[in-house]
CSV table of C-alpha atoms in Angstrom, one decimal:
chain,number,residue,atom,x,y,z
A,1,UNK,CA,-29.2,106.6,50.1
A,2,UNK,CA,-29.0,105.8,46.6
A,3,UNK,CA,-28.3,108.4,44.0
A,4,UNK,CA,-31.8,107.4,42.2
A,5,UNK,CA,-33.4,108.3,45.7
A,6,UNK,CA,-31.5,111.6,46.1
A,7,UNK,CA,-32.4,112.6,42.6
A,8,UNK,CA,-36.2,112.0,43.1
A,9,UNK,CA,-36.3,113.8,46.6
A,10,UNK,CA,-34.2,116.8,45.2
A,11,UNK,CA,-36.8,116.6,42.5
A,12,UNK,CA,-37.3,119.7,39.8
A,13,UNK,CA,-35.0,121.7,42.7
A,14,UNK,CA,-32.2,120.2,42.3
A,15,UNK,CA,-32.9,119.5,38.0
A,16,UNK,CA,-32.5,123.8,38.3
A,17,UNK,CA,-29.9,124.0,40.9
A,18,UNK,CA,-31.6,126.1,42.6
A,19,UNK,CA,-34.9,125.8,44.9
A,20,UNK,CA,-38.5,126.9,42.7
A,21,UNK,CA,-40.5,126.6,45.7
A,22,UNK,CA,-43.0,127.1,46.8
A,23,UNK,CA,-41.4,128.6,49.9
A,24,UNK,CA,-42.7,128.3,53.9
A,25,UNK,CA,-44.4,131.9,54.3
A,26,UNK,CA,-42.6,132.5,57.6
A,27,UNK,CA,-39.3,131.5,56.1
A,28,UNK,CA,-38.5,132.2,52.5
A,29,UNK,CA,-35.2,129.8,52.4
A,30,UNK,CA,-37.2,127.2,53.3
A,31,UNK,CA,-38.6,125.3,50.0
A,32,UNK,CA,-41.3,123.0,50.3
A,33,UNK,CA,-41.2,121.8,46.4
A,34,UNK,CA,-38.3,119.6,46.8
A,35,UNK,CA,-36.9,117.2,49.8
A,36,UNK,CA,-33.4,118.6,49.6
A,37,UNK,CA,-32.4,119.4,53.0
A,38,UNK,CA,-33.2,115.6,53.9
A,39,UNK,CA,-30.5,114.2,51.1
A,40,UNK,CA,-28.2,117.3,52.4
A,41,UNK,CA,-28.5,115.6,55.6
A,42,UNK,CA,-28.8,112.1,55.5
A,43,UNK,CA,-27.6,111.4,51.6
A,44,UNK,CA,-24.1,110.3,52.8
A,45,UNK,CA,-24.6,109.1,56.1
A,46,UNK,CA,-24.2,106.1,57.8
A,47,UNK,CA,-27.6,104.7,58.8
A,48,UNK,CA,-28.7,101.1,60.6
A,49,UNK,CA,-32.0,99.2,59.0
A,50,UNK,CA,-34.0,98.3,62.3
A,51,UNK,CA,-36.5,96.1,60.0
A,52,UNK,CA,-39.9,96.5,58.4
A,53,UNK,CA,-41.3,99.6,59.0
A,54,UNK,CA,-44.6,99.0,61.4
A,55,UNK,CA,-47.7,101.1,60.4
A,56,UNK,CA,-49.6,99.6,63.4
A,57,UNK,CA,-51.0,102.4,65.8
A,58,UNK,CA,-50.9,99.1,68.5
A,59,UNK,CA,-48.4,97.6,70.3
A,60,UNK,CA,-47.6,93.5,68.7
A,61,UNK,CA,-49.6,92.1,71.4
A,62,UNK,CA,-52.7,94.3,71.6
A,63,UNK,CA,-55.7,91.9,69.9
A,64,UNK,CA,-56.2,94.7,67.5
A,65,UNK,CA,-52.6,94.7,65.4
A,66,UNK,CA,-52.5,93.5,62.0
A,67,UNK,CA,-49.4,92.0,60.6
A,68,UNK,CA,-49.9,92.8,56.9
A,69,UNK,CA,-49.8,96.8,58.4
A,70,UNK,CA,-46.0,96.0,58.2
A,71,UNK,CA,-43.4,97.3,55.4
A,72,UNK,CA,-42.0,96.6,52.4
A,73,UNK,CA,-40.3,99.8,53.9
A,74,UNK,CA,-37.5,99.2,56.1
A,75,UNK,CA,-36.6,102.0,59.3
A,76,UNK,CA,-33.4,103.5,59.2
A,77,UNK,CA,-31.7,105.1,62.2
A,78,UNK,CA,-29.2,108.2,61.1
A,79,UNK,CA,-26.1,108.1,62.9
A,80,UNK,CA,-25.0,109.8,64.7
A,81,UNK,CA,-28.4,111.8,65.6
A,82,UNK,CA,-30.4,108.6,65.9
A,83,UNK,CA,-33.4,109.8,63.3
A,84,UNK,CA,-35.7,107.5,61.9
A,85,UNK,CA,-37.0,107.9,58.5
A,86,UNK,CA,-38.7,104.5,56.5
A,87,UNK,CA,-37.3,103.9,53.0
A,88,UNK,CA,-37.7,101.4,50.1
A,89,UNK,CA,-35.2,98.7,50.5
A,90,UNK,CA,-34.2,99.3,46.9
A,91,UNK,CA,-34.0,103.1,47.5
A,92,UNK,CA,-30.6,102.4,49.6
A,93,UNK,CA,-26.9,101.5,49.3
A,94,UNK,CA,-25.9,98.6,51.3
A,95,UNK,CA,-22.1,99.8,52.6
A,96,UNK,CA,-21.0,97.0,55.1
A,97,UNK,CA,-23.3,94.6,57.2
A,98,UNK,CA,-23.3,93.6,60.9
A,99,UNK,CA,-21.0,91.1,62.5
């Protein structure tokens, strides 16, 4: 993830160092104004780009899929929980490639 992405997810949150809210009702640790816990997570892991995100709610070979429903995001697999999450290609930092 690149520090640009983890910045904007962290958002006014992590500008204060501290979490503003606002806050889950049933958990008040929980903020819901910033994506913090996802860069806490995933920000300096080691993911795998599986291709183009597909926003088709068909499979490739039902009559009714469109092509154009396809990216520019790319999926990314978390390792090693296996958790997919679509990002901008420019929102991530390219740390080795396959063989």
């Amino acid at each position: 993830m690149s520090d640009s992405l983890k910045t904007r997810l962290r958002g006014k949150c992590g500008e204060a160092g501290r979490h503003l809210g606002p806050f889950d009702p049933g958990d008040a640790h929980e903020c819901w104004g910033c994506s913090s816990a996802h860069v806490e997570e995933f920000g300096d892991g080691v993911g795998i780009v599986q291709g183009l995100t597909d926003y088709n709610d068909c499979e490739p070979t039902d009559s009714a899929y469109d092509p154009s429903k396809t990216g520019p995001e790319v999926d990314v697999r978390w390792q090693p929980s296996n958790l997919r999450y679509a990002y901008r290609l420019s929102d991530l930092e390219l740390i080795g490639s396959g063989p």
